[in-house]
CSV table of C-alpha atoms and ligand atoms in Angstrom, one decimal:
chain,number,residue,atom,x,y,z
A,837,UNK,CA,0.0,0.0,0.0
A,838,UNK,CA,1.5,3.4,-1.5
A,839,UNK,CA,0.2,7.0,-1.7
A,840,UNK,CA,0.4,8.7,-4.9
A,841,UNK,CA,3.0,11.8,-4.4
A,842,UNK,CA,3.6,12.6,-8.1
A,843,UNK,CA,1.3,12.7,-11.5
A,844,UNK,CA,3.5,14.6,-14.0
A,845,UNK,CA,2.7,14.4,-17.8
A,846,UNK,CA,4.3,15.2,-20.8
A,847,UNK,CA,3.8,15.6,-24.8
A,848,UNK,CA,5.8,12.6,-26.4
A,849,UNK,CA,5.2,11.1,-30.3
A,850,UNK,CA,3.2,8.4,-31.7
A,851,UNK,CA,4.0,6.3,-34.4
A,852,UNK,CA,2.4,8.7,-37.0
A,853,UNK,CA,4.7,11.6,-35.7
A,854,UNK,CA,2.2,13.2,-33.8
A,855,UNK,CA,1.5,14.2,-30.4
A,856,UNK,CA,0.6,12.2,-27.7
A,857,UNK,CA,0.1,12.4,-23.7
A,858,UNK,CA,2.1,10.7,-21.4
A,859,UNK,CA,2.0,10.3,-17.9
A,860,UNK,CA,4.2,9.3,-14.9
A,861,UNK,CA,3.1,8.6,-11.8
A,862,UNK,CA,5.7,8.7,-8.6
A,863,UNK,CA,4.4,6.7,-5.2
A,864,UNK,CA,5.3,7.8,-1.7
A,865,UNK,CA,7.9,4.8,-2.1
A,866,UNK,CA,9.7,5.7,-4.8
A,867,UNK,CA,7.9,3.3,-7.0
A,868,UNK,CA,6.7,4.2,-10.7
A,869,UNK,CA,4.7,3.9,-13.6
A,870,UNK,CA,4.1,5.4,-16.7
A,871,UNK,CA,0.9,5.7,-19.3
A,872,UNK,CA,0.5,6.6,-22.5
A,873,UNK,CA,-2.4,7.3,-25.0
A,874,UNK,CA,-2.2,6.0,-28.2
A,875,UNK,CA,-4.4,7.0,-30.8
A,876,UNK,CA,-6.9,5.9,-33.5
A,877,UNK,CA,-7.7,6.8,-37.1
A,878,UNK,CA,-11.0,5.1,-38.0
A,879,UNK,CA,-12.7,5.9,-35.0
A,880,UNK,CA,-16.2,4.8,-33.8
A,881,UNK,CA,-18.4,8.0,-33.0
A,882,UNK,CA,-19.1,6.8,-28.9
A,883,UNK,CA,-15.3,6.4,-28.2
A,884,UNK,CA,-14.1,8.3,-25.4
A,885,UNK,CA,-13.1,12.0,-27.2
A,886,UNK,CA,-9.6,12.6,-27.0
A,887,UNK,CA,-8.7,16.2,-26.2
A,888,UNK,CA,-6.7,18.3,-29.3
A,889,UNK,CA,-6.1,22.1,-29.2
A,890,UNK,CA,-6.8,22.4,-32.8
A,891,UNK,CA,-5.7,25.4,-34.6
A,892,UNK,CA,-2.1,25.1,-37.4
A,893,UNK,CA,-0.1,23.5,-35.6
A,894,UNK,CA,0.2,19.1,-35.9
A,895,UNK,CA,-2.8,19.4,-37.8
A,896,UNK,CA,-4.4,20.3,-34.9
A,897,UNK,CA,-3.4,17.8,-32.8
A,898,UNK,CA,-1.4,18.8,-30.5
A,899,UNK,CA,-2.1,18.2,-26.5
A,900,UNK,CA,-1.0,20.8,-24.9
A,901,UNK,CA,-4.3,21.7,-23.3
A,902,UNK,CA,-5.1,17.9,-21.9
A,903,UNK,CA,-1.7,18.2,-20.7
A,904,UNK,CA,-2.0,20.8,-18.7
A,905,UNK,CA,-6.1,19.9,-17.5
A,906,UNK,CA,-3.6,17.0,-16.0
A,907,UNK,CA,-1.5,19.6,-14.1
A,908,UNK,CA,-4.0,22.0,-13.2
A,909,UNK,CA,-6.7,19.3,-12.2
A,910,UNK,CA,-6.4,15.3,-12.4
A,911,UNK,CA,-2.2,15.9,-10.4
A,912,UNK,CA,-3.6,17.9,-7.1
A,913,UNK,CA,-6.5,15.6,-7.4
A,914,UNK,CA,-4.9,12.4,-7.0
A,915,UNK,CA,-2.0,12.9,-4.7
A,916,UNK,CA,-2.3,11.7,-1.6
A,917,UNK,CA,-4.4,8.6,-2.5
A,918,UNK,CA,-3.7,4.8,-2.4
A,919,UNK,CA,-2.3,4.0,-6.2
A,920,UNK,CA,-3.6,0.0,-5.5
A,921,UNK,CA,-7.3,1.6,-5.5
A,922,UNK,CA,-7.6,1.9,-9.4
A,923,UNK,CA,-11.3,1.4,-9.2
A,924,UNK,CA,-11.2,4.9,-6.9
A,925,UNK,CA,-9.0,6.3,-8.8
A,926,UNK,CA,-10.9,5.4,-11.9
A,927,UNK,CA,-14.1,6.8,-10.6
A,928,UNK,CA,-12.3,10.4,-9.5
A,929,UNK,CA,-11.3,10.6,-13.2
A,930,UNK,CA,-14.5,10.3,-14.4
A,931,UNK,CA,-16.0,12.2,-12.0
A,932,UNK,CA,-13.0,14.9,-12.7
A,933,UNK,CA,-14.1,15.1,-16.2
A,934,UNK,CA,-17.8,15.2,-15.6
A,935,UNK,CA,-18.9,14.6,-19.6
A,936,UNK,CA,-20.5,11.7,-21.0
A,937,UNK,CA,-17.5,10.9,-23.4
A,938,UNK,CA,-14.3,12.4,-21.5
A,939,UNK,CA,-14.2,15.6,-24.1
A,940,UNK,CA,-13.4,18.0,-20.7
A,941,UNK,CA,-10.1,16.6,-19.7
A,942,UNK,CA,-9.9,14.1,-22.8
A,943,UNK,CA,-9.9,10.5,-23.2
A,944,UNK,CA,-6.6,10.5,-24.0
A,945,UNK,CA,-5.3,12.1,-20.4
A,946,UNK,CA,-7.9,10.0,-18.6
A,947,UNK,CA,-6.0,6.4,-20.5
A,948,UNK,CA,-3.0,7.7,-20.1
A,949,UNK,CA,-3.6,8.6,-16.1
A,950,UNK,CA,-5.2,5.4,-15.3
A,951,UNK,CA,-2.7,3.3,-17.1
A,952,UNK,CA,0.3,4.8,-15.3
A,953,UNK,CA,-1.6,4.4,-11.9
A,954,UNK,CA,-2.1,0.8,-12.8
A,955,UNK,CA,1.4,0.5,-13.7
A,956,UNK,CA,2.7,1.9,-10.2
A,957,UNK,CA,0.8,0.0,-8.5
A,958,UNK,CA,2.2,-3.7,-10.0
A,959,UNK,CA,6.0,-1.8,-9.7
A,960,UNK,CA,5.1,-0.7,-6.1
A,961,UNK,CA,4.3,-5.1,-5.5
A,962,UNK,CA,7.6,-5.9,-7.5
A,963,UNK,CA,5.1,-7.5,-10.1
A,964,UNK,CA,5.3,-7.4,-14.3
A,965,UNK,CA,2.4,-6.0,-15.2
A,966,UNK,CA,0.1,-9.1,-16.2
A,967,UNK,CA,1.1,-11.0,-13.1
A,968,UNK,CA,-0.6,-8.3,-10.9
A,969,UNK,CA,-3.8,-7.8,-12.5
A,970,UNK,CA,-4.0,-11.6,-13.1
A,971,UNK,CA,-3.8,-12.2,-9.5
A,972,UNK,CA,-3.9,-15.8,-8.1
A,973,UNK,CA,-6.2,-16.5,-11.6
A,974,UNK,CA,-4.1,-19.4,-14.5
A,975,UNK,CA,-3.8,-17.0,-17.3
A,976,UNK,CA,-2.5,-17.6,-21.3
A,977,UNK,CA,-1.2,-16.1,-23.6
A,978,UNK,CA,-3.5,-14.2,-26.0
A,979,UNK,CA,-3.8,-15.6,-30.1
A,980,UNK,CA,-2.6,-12.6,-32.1
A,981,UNK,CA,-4.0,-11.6,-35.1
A,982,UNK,CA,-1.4,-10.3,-37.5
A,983,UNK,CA,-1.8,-8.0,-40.0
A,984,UNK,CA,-0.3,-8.4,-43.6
A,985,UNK,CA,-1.9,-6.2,-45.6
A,986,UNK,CA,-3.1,-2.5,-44.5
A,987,UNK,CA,-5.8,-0.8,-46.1
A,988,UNK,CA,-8.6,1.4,-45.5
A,989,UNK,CA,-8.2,4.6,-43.2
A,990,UNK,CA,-4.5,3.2,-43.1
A,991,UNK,CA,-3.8,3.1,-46.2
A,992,UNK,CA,-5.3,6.4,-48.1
A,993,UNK,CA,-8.5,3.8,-48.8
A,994,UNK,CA,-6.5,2.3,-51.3
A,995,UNK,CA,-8.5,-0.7,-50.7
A,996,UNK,CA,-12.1,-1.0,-48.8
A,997,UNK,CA,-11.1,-3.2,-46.6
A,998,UNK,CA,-8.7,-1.6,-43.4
A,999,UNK,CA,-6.7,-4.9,-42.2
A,1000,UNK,CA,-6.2,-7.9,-43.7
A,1001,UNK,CA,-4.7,-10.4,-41.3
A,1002,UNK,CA,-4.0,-13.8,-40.4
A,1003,UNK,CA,-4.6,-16.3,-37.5
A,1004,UNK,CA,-1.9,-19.2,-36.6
A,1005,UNK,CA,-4.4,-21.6,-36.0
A,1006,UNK,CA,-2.3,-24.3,-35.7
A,1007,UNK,CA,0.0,-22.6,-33.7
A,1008,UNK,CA,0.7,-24.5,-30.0
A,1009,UNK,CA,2.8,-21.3,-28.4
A,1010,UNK,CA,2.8,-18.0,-29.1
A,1011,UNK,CA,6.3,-18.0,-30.3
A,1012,UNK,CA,5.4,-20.2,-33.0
A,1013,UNK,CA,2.0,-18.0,-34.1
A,1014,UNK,CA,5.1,-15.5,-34.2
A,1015,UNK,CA,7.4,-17.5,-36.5
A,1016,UNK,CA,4.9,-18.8,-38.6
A,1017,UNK,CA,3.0,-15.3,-39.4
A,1018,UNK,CA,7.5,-13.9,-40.0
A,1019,UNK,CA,7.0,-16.7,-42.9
A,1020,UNK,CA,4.0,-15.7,-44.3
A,1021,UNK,CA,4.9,-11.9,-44.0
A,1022,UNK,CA,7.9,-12.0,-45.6
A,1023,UNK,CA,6.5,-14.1,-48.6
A,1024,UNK,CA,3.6,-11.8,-48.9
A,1025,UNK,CA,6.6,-9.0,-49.5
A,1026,UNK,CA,8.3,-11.3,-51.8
A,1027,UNK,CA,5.3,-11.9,-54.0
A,1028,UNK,CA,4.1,-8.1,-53.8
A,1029,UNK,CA,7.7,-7.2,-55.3
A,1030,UNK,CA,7.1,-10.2,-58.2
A,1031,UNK,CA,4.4,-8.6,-59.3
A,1032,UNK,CA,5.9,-5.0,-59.1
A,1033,UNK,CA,3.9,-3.9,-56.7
A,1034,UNK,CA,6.2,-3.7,-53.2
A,1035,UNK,CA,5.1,0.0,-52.1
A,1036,UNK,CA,5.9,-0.3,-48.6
A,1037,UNK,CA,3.5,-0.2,-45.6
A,1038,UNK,CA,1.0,1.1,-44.4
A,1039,UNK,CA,0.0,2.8,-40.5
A,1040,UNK,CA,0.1,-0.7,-38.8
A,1041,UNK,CA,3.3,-2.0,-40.6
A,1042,UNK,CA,1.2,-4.2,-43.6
A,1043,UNK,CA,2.1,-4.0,-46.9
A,1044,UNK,CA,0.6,-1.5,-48.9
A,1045,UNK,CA,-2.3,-2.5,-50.5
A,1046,UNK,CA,-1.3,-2.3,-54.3
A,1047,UNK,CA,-4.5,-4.2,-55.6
A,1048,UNK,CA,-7.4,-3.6,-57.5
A,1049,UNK,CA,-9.8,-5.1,-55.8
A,1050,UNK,CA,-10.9,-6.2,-52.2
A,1051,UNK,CA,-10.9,-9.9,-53.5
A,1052,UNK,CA,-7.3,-9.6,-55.0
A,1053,UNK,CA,-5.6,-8.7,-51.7
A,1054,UNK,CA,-7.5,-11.9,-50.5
A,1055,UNK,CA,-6.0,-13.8,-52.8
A,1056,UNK,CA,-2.3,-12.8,-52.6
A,1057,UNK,CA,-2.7,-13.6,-48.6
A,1058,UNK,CA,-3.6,-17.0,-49.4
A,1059,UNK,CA,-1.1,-17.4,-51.8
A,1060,UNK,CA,0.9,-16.2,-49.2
A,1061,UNK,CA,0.5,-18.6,-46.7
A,1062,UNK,CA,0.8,-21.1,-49.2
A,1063,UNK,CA,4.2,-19.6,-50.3
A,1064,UNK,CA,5.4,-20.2,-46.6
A,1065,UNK,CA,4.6,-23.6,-46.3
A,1066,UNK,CA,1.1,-23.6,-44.6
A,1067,UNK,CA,-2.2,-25.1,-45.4
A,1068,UNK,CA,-4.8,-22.1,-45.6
A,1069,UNK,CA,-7.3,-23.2,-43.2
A,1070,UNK,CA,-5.7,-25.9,-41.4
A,1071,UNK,CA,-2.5,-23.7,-40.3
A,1072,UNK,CA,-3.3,-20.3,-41.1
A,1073,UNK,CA,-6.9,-18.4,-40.9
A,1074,UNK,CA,-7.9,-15.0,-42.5
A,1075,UNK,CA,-8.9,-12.6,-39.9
A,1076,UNK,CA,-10.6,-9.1,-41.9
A,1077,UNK,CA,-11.2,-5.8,-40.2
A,1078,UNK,CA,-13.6,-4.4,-42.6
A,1079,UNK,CA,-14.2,-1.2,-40.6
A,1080,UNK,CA,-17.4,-0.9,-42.2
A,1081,UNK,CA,-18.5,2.6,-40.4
A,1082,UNK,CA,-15.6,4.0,-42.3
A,1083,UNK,CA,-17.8,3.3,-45.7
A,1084,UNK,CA,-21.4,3.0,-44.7
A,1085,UNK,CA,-23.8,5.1,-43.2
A,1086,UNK,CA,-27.7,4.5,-43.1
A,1087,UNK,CA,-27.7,1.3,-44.2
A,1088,UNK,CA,-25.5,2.1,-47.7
A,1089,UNK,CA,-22.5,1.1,-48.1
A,1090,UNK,CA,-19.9,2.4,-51.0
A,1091,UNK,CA,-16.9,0.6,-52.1
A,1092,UNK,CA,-14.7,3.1,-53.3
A,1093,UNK,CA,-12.7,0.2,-55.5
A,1094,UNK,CA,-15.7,-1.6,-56.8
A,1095,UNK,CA,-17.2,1.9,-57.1
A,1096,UNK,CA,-20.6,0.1,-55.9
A,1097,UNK,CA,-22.9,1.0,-53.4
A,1098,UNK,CA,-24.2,-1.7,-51.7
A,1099,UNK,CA,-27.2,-1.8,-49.4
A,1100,UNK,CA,-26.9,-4.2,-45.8
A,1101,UNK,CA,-28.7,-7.2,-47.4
A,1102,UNK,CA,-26.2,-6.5,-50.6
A,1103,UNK,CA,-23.2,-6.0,-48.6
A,1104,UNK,CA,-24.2,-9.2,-46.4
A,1105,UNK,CA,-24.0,-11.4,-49.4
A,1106,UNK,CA,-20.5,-9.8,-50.4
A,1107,UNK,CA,-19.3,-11.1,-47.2
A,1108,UNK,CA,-20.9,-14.3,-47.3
A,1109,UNK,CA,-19.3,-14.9,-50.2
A,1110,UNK,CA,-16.1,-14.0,-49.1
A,1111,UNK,CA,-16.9,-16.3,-46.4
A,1112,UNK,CA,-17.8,-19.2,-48.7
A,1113,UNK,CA,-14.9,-18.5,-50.6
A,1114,UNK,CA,-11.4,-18.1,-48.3
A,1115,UNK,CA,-10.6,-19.4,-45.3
A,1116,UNK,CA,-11.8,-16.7,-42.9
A,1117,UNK,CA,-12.1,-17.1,-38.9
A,1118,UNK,CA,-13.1,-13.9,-38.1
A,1119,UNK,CA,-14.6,-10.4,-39.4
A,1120,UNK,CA,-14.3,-7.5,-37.4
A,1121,UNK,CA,-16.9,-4.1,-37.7
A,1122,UNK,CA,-18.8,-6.1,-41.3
A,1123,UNK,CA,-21.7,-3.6,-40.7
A,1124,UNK,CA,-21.4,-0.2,-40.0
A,1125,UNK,CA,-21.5,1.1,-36.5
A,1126,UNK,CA,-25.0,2.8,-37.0
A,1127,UNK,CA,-26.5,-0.5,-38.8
A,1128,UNK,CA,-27.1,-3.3,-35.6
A,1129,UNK,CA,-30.0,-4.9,-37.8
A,1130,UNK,CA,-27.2,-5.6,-40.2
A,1131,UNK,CA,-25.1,-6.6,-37.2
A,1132,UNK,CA,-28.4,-9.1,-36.2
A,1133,UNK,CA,-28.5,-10.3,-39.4
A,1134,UNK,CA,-25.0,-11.2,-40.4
A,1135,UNK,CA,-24.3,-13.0,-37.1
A,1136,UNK,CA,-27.8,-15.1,-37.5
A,1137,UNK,CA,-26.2,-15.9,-41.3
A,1138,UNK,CA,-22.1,-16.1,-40.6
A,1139,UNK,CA,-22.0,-16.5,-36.6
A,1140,UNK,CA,-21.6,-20.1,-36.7
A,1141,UNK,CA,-18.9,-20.2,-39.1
A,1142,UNK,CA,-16.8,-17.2,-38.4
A,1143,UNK,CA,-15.9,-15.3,-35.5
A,1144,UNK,CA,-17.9,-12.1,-36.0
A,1145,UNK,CA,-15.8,-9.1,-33.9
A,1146,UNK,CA,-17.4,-5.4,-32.8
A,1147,UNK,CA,-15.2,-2.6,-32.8
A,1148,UNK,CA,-16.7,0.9,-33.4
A,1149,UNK,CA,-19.7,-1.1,-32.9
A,1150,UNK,CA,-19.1,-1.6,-28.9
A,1151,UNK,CA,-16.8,0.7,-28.5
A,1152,UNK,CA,-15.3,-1.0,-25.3
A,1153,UNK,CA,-18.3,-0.4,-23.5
A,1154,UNK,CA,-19.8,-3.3,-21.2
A,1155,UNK,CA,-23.3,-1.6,-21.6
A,1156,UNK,CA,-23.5,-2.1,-25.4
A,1157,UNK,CA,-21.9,-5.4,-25.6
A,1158,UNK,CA,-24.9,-6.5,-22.6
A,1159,UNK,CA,-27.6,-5.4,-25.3
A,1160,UNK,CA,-25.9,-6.9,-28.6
A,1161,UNK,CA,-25.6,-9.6,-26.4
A,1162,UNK,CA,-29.7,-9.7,-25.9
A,1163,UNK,CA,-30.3,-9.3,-29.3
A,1164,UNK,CA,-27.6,-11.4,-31.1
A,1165,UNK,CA,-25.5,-9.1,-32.7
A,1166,UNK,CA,-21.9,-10.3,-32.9
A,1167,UNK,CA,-20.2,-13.1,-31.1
A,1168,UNK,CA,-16.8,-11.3,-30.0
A,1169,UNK,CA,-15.6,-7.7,-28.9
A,1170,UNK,CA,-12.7,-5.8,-29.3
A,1171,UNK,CA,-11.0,-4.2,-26.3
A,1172,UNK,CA,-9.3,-1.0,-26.7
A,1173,UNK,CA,-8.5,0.6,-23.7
A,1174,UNK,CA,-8.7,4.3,-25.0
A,1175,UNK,CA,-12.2,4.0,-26.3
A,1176,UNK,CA,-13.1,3.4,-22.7
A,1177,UNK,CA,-10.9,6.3,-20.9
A,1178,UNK,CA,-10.2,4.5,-17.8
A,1179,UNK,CA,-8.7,1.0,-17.1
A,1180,UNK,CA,-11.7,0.3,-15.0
A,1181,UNK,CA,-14.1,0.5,-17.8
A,1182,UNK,CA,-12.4,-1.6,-19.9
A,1183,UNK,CA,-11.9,-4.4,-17.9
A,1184,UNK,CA,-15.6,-3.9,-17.1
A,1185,UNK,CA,-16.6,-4.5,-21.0
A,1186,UNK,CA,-14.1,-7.6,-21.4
A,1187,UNK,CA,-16.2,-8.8,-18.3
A,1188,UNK,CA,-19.4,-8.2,-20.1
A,1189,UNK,CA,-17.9,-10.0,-23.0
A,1190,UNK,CA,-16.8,-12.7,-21.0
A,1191,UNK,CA,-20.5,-13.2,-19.1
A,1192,UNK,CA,-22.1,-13.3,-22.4
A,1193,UNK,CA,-19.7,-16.0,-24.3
A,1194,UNK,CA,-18.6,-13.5,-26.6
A,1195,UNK,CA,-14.8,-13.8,-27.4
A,1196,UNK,CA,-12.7,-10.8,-26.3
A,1197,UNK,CA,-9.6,-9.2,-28.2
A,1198,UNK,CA,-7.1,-6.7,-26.6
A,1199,UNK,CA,-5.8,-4.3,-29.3
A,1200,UNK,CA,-3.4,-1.3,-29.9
A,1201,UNK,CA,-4.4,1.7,-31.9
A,1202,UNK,CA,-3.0,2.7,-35.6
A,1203,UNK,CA,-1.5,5.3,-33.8
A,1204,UNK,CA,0.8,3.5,-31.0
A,1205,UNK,CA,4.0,4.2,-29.4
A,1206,UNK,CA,6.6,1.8,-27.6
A,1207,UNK,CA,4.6,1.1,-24.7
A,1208,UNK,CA,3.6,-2.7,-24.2
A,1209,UNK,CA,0.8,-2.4,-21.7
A,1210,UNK,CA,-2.1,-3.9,-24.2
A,1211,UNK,CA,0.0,-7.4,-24.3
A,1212,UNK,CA,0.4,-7.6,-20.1
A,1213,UNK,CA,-3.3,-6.8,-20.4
A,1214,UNK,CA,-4.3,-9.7,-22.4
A,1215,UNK,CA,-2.4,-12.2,-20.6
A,1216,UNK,CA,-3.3,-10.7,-17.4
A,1217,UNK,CA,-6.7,-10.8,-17.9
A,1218,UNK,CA,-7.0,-13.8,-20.5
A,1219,UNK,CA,-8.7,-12.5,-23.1
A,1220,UNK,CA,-7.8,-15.0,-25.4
A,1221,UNK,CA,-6.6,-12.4,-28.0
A,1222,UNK,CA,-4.5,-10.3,-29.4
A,1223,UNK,CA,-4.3,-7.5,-32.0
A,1224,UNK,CA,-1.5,-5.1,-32.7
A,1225,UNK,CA,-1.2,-4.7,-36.0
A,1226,UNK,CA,1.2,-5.7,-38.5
A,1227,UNK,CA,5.6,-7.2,-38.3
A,1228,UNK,CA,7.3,-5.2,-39.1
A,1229,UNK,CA,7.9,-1.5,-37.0
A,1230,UNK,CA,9.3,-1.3,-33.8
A,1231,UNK,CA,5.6,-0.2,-31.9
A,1232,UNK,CA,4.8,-3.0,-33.4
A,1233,UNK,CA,7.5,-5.1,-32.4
A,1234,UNK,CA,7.9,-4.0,-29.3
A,1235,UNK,CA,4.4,-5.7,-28.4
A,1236,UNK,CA,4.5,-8.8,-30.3
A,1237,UNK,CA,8.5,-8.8,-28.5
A,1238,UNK,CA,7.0,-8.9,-25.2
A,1239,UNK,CA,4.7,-11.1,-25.6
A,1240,UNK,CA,7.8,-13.5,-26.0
A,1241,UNK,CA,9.2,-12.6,-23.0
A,1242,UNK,CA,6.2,-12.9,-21.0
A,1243,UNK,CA,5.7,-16.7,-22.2
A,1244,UNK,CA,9.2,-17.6,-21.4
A,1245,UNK,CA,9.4,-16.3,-18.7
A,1246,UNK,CA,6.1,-17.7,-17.0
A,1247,UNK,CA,5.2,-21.3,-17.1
A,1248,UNK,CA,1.3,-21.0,-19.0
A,1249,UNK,CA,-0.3,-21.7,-21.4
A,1250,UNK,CA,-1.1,-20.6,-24.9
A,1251,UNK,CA,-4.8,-20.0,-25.7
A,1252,UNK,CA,-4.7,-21.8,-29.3
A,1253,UNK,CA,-7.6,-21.5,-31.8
A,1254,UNK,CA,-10.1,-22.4,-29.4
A,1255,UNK,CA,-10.8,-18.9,-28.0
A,1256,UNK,CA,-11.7,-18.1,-31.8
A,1257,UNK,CA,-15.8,-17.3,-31.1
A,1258,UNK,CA,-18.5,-19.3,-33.2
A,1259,UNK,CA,-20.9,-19.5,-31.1
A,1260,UNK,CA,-23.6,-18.2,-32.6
B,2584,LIG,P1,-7.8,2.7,-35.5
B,2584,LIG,O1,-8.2,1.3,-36.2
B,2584,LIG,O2,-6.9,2.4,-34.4
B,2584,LIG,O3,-7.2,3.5,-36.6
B,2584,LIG,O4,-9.1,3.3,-35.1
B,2584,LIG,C1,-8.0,0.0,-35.6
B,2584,LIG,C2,-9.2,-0.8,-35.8
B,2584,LIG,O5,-10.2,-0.4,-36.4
B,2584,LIG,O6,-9.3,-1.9,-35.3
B,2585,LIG,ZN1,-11.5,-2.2,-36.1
């Protein structure tokens, strides 16, 4: 048990080159911890608002005003209190803020604040991370979905789709879903320069998506895993984040490389094709955010078959998964941590997830930074899996990296294909 004497924070850089808020947080024992925000580019419309100045400079994205709400509000706020009590700590922050959707102080010095609090308090009990919010619970380490190709909001919509990534299904360790998805990377880079089309990557670290179609970046992953020596299917599954709510509103949906615009029953069939025709285990956002009939619908058609994942749909928020549960809309949930604000709320929505048999996936932003909280998260708190992007750059890295580390270190288990959702 350890007061909180210091809450400093700082403006650091994200992957993208832009601003970001960190924060450190000093206990009365000298112990420390340190949070920071990272930041999304396809964004649902109910995440936690992150707080920009606006104006010329960074686009407008500098953080110099949630930086100093931080100083001038959340610092003399928290000293003095227990740093173990992050459900107290969560609730001043809220309370602090006092909007809906964090816009006062900002989402992004809320996430930032909670995580460093959380981190304190594991250094202050000489613990890594995922051991102390694990507790005395067995954990494993998360599946990761990889990403090979980048499109989307990542990518200049170069293609519809935002990530195209695969699942090690036959993977036994996470070390292997590592090597295995290294193999089917670099081939995928290999076969991109063959066909004179190796134009680097994209936000996450994919290769850029130099194809004409939706269906053509399909078919290069498959050959892909082919390429590197692995049965589609058997060894390796297709994972898609389709992002829909970047494309569709209202029920329409345009594909900018099709140039078609599809309505939910039409854009339903394009994905049950896809479904039909590669081996995908999961689909992340296939409807739009706005469109939960579509939601209903796909998951009545698909949720047998495929793991069907909501991002912008939930949001990380418990109270939305609980009613898509109710009404059958999805069978898994992404878990972002700065969509939430506050640690507290997020593990609350992996909970909800968890009481309903939906599947849960920890996952960084587009816009991340070094910091390898998200993978001590999902080993800590078992959620099965795993998203960080692509292999290659070293935010990236870093995560997958740890993840390593943490399974070497510890003697436990590797979730496997298993926690892949089809339950509906
Ligand atoms: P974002 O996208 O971090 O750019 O919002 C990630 C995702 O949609 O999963
Ligand atoms: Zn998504």
């Amino acid at each position: 048990m350890s007061r909180i004497e210091e809450v400093r924070a700082r403006r650091i850089w994200d992957s993208r080159g832009r601003p970001t808020v960190e924060v450190e947080i000093v206990t009365e024992t000298g112990a420390r911890g340190r949070g920071i925000a990272p930041a999304g580019a396809s964004r649902g419309s109910r995440e936690a608002m992150e707080l920009r100045d606006g104006g010329t400079a960074f686009d407008g994205k500098d953080v110099k005003t949630a930086i100093a709400g931080i100083a001038r509000e959340i610092a003399p706020a928290l000293r003095g209190h227990e740093v173990a009590e992050q459900a107290m700590i969560d609730a001043m922050l809220i309370a602090l803020d006092g909007t809906p959707d964090k816009s006062r102080l900002g989402g992004n010095a809320l996430i930032a604040t909670s995580l460093a609090a959380l981190h304190a308090a594991a250094s202050e009990r000489g613990l890594p991370l995922w051991r102390y919010v694990a507790g005395d619970e067995q954990v494993t380490l998360p599946l990761p979905q990889i990403q090979i190709f980048g499109g989307g909001a990542h990518a200049e919509r170069r293609v519809d789709v935002q990530d195209f990534m695969v699942i090690a299904t036959s993977a036994t360790s996470f070390a292997q879903a590592l090597e295995m998805t290294a193999e089917v990377y670099r081939h995928a880079g290999v076969l991109m320069r063959k066909r004179g089309a190796a134009q680097g990557v994209a936000d996450e670290g994919g290769w850029w998506p130099a194809f004409s179609s939706n269906e053509e970046a399909m078919d290069v992953l498959v050959a892909s895993i082919e390429a590197a020596g692995f049965v589609p299917g058997t060894d390796m599954g297709i994972a898609l984040d389709i992002a829909a709510s970047e494309f569709g509103k209202g029920g329409q949906y345009t594909l900018g490389l099709d140039n078609v615009r599809l309505d939910t029953d039409a854009m339903i069939e394009k994905l049950l094709r896809w479904i039909a025709r590669y081996p995908i285990v999961s689909i992340e956002d296939p409807l739009s955010e706005d469109d939960e009939a579509g939601m209903i619908a796909f998951t009545r058609a698909a949720g047998s078959k495929v793991q069907i994942v909501g991002d912008d749909f939930f949001v990380t928020r418990a109270a939305f998964i609980e009613d898509a549960a109710a009404k059958g809309a999805c069978n898994a949930a992404l878990i972002k941590l700065n969509q939430a604000g506050t640690v507290t709320e997020t593990l609350a929505a992996l909970r909800a997830a968890r009481r309903n048999g939906y599947a849960s996936i920890v996952s960084a932003r587009s816009g991340e930074t070094e910091d390898v909280s998200i993978v001590h998260l999902a080993t800590g708190w078992n959620a099965g899996q795993l998203k960080v992007g692509s292999f290659s750059r070293s935010e990236r890295m870093a995560k997958w990296n740890e993840g390593v580390r943490i399974e070497e270190g510890g003697a436990m288990g590797f979730a496997g294909a298993a926690v892949l959702s089809r339950s509906r």
